[in-house]
Coordinates of N, CA and C in Angstrom, one line a residue:
M74 N 217.5 72.1 21.9 CA 216.7 71.2 21.1 C 217.2 69.8 21.3
D75 N 218.4 69.6 21.7 CA 219.0 68.2 21.9 C 218.2 67.5 23.0
A76 N 217.9 68.3 24.1 CA 217.2 67.7 25.2 C 215.8 67.2 24.8
G77 N 215.2 68.0 24.0 CA 213.8 67.6 23.5 C 213.9 66.3 22.7
A78 N 214.9 66.2 21.8 CA 215.0 65.0 21.0 C 215.4 63.8 21.9
E79 N 216.2 64.0 22.9 CA 216.6 62.9 23.8 C 215.4 62.5 24.7
G80 N 214.6 63.4 25.2 CA 213.5 63.1 26.0 C 212.4 62.4 25.2
R81 N 212.2 62.8 23.9 CA 211.3 62.2 23.1 C 211.6 60.7 22.8
G82 N 212.9 60.4 22.7 CA 213.3 59.1 22.4 C 213.3 58.2 23.6
A83 N 213.3 58.7 24.8 CA 213.4 57.9 26.0 C 212.1 57.0 26.1
D84 N 211.0 57.6 25.9 CA 209.7 56.9 26.2 C 208.9 56.6 24.9
R85 N 209.6 56.6 23.8 CA 208.9 56.4 22.5 C 208.2 55.0 22.4
L86 N 209.0 54.0 22.8 CA 208.4 52.6 22.7 C 207.2 52.5 23.6
H87 N 207.4 53.0 24.8 CA 206.3 53.0 25.8 C 205.0 53.6 25.3
H88 N 205.1 54.7 24.6 CA 204.0 55.4 24.1 C 203.4 54.6 22.9
Y89 N 204.2 54.1 22.1 CA 203.7 53.2 21.0 C 202.9 52.0 21.5
L90 N 203.5 51.3 22.4 CA 202.8 50.1 23.0 C 201.5 50.5 23.7
L91 N 201.5 51.6 24.4 CA 200.3 52.0 25.2 C 199.2 52.4 24.2
T92 N 199.6 53.1 23.1 CA 198.6 53.5 22.1 C 198.0 52.3 21.4
V93 N 198.9 51.4 21.0 CA 198.4 50.2 20.3 C 197.5 49.4 21.2
S94 N 197.8 49.2 22.5 CA 197.0 48.4 23.3 C 195.7 49.0 23.6
L95 N 195.7 50.4 23.8 CA 194.4 51.0 24.0 C 193.5 50.9 22.8
I96 N 194.0 51.0 21.6 CA 193.2 50.9 20.4 C 192.8 49.4 20.2
A97 N 193.6 48.5 20.6 CA 193.3 47.1 20.5 C 192.1 46.7 21.4
V98 N 192.0 47.4 22.5 CA 190.9 47.1 23.4 C 189.6 47.6 22.7
L99 N 189.6 48.7 22.0 CA 188.4 49.3 21.4 C 188.0 48.5 20.1
I100 N 188.8 47.7 19.5 CA 188.4 47.1 18.3 C 187.3 46.1 18.5
P101 N 187.3 45.2 19.5 CA 186.1 44.3 19.7 C 184.8 45.1 20.0
L102 N 185.0 46.2 20.7 CA 183.8 47.0 21.0 C 183.2 47.6 19.7
L103 N 184.1 47.9 18.7 CA 183.6 48.5 17.5 C 182.7 47.5 16.7
F104 N 182.9 46.2 16.8 CA 182.1 45.3 16.1 C 180.9 44.7 16.9
M105 N 180.6 45.3 18.1 CA 179.5 44.9 18.9 C 178.3 45.9 18.6
G106 N 178.0 46.2 17.4 CA 177.1 47.2 17.1 C 175.7 46.9 17.6
D107 N 175.1 45.7 17.4 CA 173.8 45.5 17.8 C 173.6 45.3 19.3
R108 N 174.6 44.8 20.0 CA 174.5 44.7 21.5 C 174.7 46.0 22.3
G109 N 175.5 46.8 21.8 CA 175.7 48.1 22.5 C 174.9 49.2 22.0
G110 N 174.2 49.0 21.0 CA 173.4 50.1 20.4 C 174.1 50.8 19.3
A111 N 173.5 51.7 18.7 CA 174.1 52.4 17.5 C 175.2 53.3 17.8
A112 N 175.2 53.8 19.1 CA 176.2 54.8 19.4 C 177.6 54.2 19.8
L113 N 177.7 52.9 20.1 CA 178.9 52.3 20.5 C 180.0 52.4 19.5
P114 N 179.8 52.1 18.2 CA 180.9 52.2 17.2 C 181.3 53.6 17.1
R115 N 180.4 54.6 17.2 CA 180.8 56.0 17.1 C 181.7 56.4 18.2
I116 N 181.4 55.9 19.4 CA 182.2 56.2 20.6 C 183.5 55.6 20.5
C117 N 183.6 54.4 20.0 CA 184.9 53.7 19.8 C 185.8 54.4 18.8
V118 N 185.2 54.8 17.7 CA 186.0 55.6 16.7 C 186.5 56.9 17.3
T119 N 185.6 57.6 18.0 CA 186.0 58.9 18.6 C 187.1 58.7 19.6
L120 N 187.0 57.6 20.5 CA 188.1 57.4 21.4 C 189.4 57.0 20.7
A121 N 189.3 56.2 19.7 CA 190.6 55.8 19.0 C 191.2 57.0 18.3
V122 N 190.5 57.9 17.7 CA 191.1 59.1 17.1 C 191.7 60.0 18.2
T123 N 191.0 60.1 19.3 CA 191.5 60.9 20.4 C 192.8 60.3 21.0
I124 N 192.9 59.0 21.1 CA 194.1 58.3 21.6 C 195.3 58.6 20.6
I125 N 195.0 58.5 19.3 CA 196.0 58.7 18.3 C 196.5 60.1 18.3
I126 N 195.6 61.1 18.4 CA 196.0 62.5 18.5 C 196.8 62.7 19.7
S127 N 196.4 62.2 20.9 CA 197.2 62.3 22.1 C 198.6 61.8 22.0
A128 N 198.7 60.6 21.3 CA 200.0 60.0 21.2 C 200.9 60.9 20.3
V129 N 200.4 61.4 19.2 CA 201.1 62.3 18.3 C 201.6 63.5 19.0
V130 N 200.7 64.1 19.8 CA 201.1 65.3 20.6 C 202.2 65.0 21.6
S131 N 202.0 63.9 22.3 CA 202.9 63.6 23.4 C 204.3 63.2 22.9
L132 N 204.3 62.7 21.7 CA 205.6 62.2 21.1 C 206.3 63.3 20.3
T133 N 205.6 64.3 19.9 CA 206.3 65.4 19.0 C 206.2 66.7 19.6
L134 N 205.0 67.2 19.9 CA 204.9 68.6 20.3 C 205.3 68.9 21.7
T135 N 205.0 68.1 22.7 CA 205.3 68.3 24.1 C 206.8 68.4 24.3
P136 N 207.7 67.4 23.8 CA 209.1 67.5 24.1 C 209.7 68.8 23.4
M137 N 209.3 69.1 22.2 CA 209.8 70.2 21.5 C 209.5 71.6 22.2
M138 N 208.2 71.6 22.7 CA 207.8 72.8 23.4 C 208.6 73.0 24.7
S139 N 208.8 71.8 25.4 CA 209.6 71.8 26.7 C 211.0 72.3 26.4
A140 N 211.6 71.8 25.3 CA 213.0 72.2 25.0 C 213.1 73.7 24.7
R141 N 212.0 74.2 24.1 CA 212.0 75.6 23.7 C 211.8 76.5 24.9
I142 N 210.8 76.1 25.8 CA 210.4 77.0 26.9 C 211.3 76.9 28.1
L143 N 211.6 75.6 28.5 CA 212.4 75.4 29.7 C 213.9 75.5 29.4
R144 N 214.5 76.5 29.9 CA 215.9 76.7 29.7 C 216.6 76.7 31.1
H145 N 217.8 76.2 31.1 CA 218.6 76.3 32.3 C 219.1 77.6 32.6
E146 N 218.9 78.1 33.8 CA 219.5 79.4 34.2 C 220.5 79.2 35.3
P147 N 221.6 79.8 35.3 CA 222.6 79.7 36.4 C 221.9 80.1 37.7
K148 N 222.4 79.6 38.8 CA 221.8 79.8 40.1 C 221.8 81.3 40.5
E149 N 222.8 82.0 40.0 CA 222.9 83.5 40.3 C 221.8 84.3 39.6
Q150 N 221.3 83.8 38.5 CA 220.3 84.5 37.7 C 218.9 84.1 38.0
Q151 N 218.7 83.1 38.9 CA 217.4 82.7 39.2 C 216.7 83.6 40.2
G152 N 215.4 83.9 39.9 CA 214.7 84.8 40.8 C 214.1 84.0 42.0
A153 N 213.2 84.7 42.7 CA 212.6 84.0 43.9 C 211.6 82.9 43.5
F154 N 211.0 83.1 42.3 CA 210.0 82.1 41.8 C 210.7 80.8 41.6
T155 N 211.8 80.7 40.9 CA 212.5 79.5 40.7 C 213.6 79.1 41.7
G156 N 214.2 80.1 42.3 CA 215.2 79.8 43.3 C 214.7 79.3 44.6
G157 N 213.5 79.8 45.0 CA 212.9 79.3 46.3 C 212.7 77.8 46.3
P158 N 211.9 77.3 45.3 CA 211.6 75.9 45.2 C 212.9 75.1 45.0
E159 N 213.8 75.6 44.3 CA 215.1 74.9 44.1 C 215.8 74.7 45.4
T160 N 215.8 75.6 46.3 CA 216.4 75.5 47.6 C 215.7 74.4 48.4
V161 N 214.4 74.4 48.3 CA 213.6 73.4 49.1 C 214.0 72.0 48.5
F162 N 214.1 71.8 47.2 CA 214.4 70.5 46.6 C 215.8 70.1 47.0
E163 N 216.8 71.0 47.0 CA 218.1 70.7 47.4 C 218.2 70.2 48.9
R164 N 217.4 70.9 49.8 CA 217.3 70.5 51.2 C 216.7 69.1 51.3
M165 N 215.7 68.8 50.5 CA 215.0 67.5 50.6 C 216.0 66.4 50.1
I166 N 216.8 66.7 49.1 CA 217.8 65.7 48.6 C 218.8 65.5 49.6
A167 N 219.3 66.6 50.3 CA 220.3 66.4 51.3 C 219.8 65.6 52.5
F168 N 218.5 65.8 52.8 CA 217.9 65.1 53.9 C 217.8 63.6 53.6
Y169 N 217.4 63.3 52.4 CA 217.3 61.9 52.0 C 218.7 61.3 51.9
G170 N 219.7 62.1 51.6 CA 221.1 61.5 51.5 C 221.6 61.2 52.9
R171 N 221.1 61.9 53.9 CA 221.6 61.7 55.3 C 220.9 60.5 55.9
T172 N 219.6 60.2 55.5 CA 218.9 59.1 56.1 C 219.0 57.8 55.4

């Protein structure tokens, strides 16, 4: 659970600023009711709520689920599904280290 809390804290400011800037873009559109038609304010509110829900999920639920589901396994206990790609990644890192 410590990794989830650490990962959540790493990008927290970035998520807050991105969420605020996206909603700030929608505010002027919200007050353009007569130019954009009757549906424009509804679309803006729907997008703003969706952005807020996405920010809450990405800041709380995703890191905690990742900490719960993704666990480190020693190399001896890894199966072919996780051990195969790990070998490929290690070879790529070694290649980049040589070049």
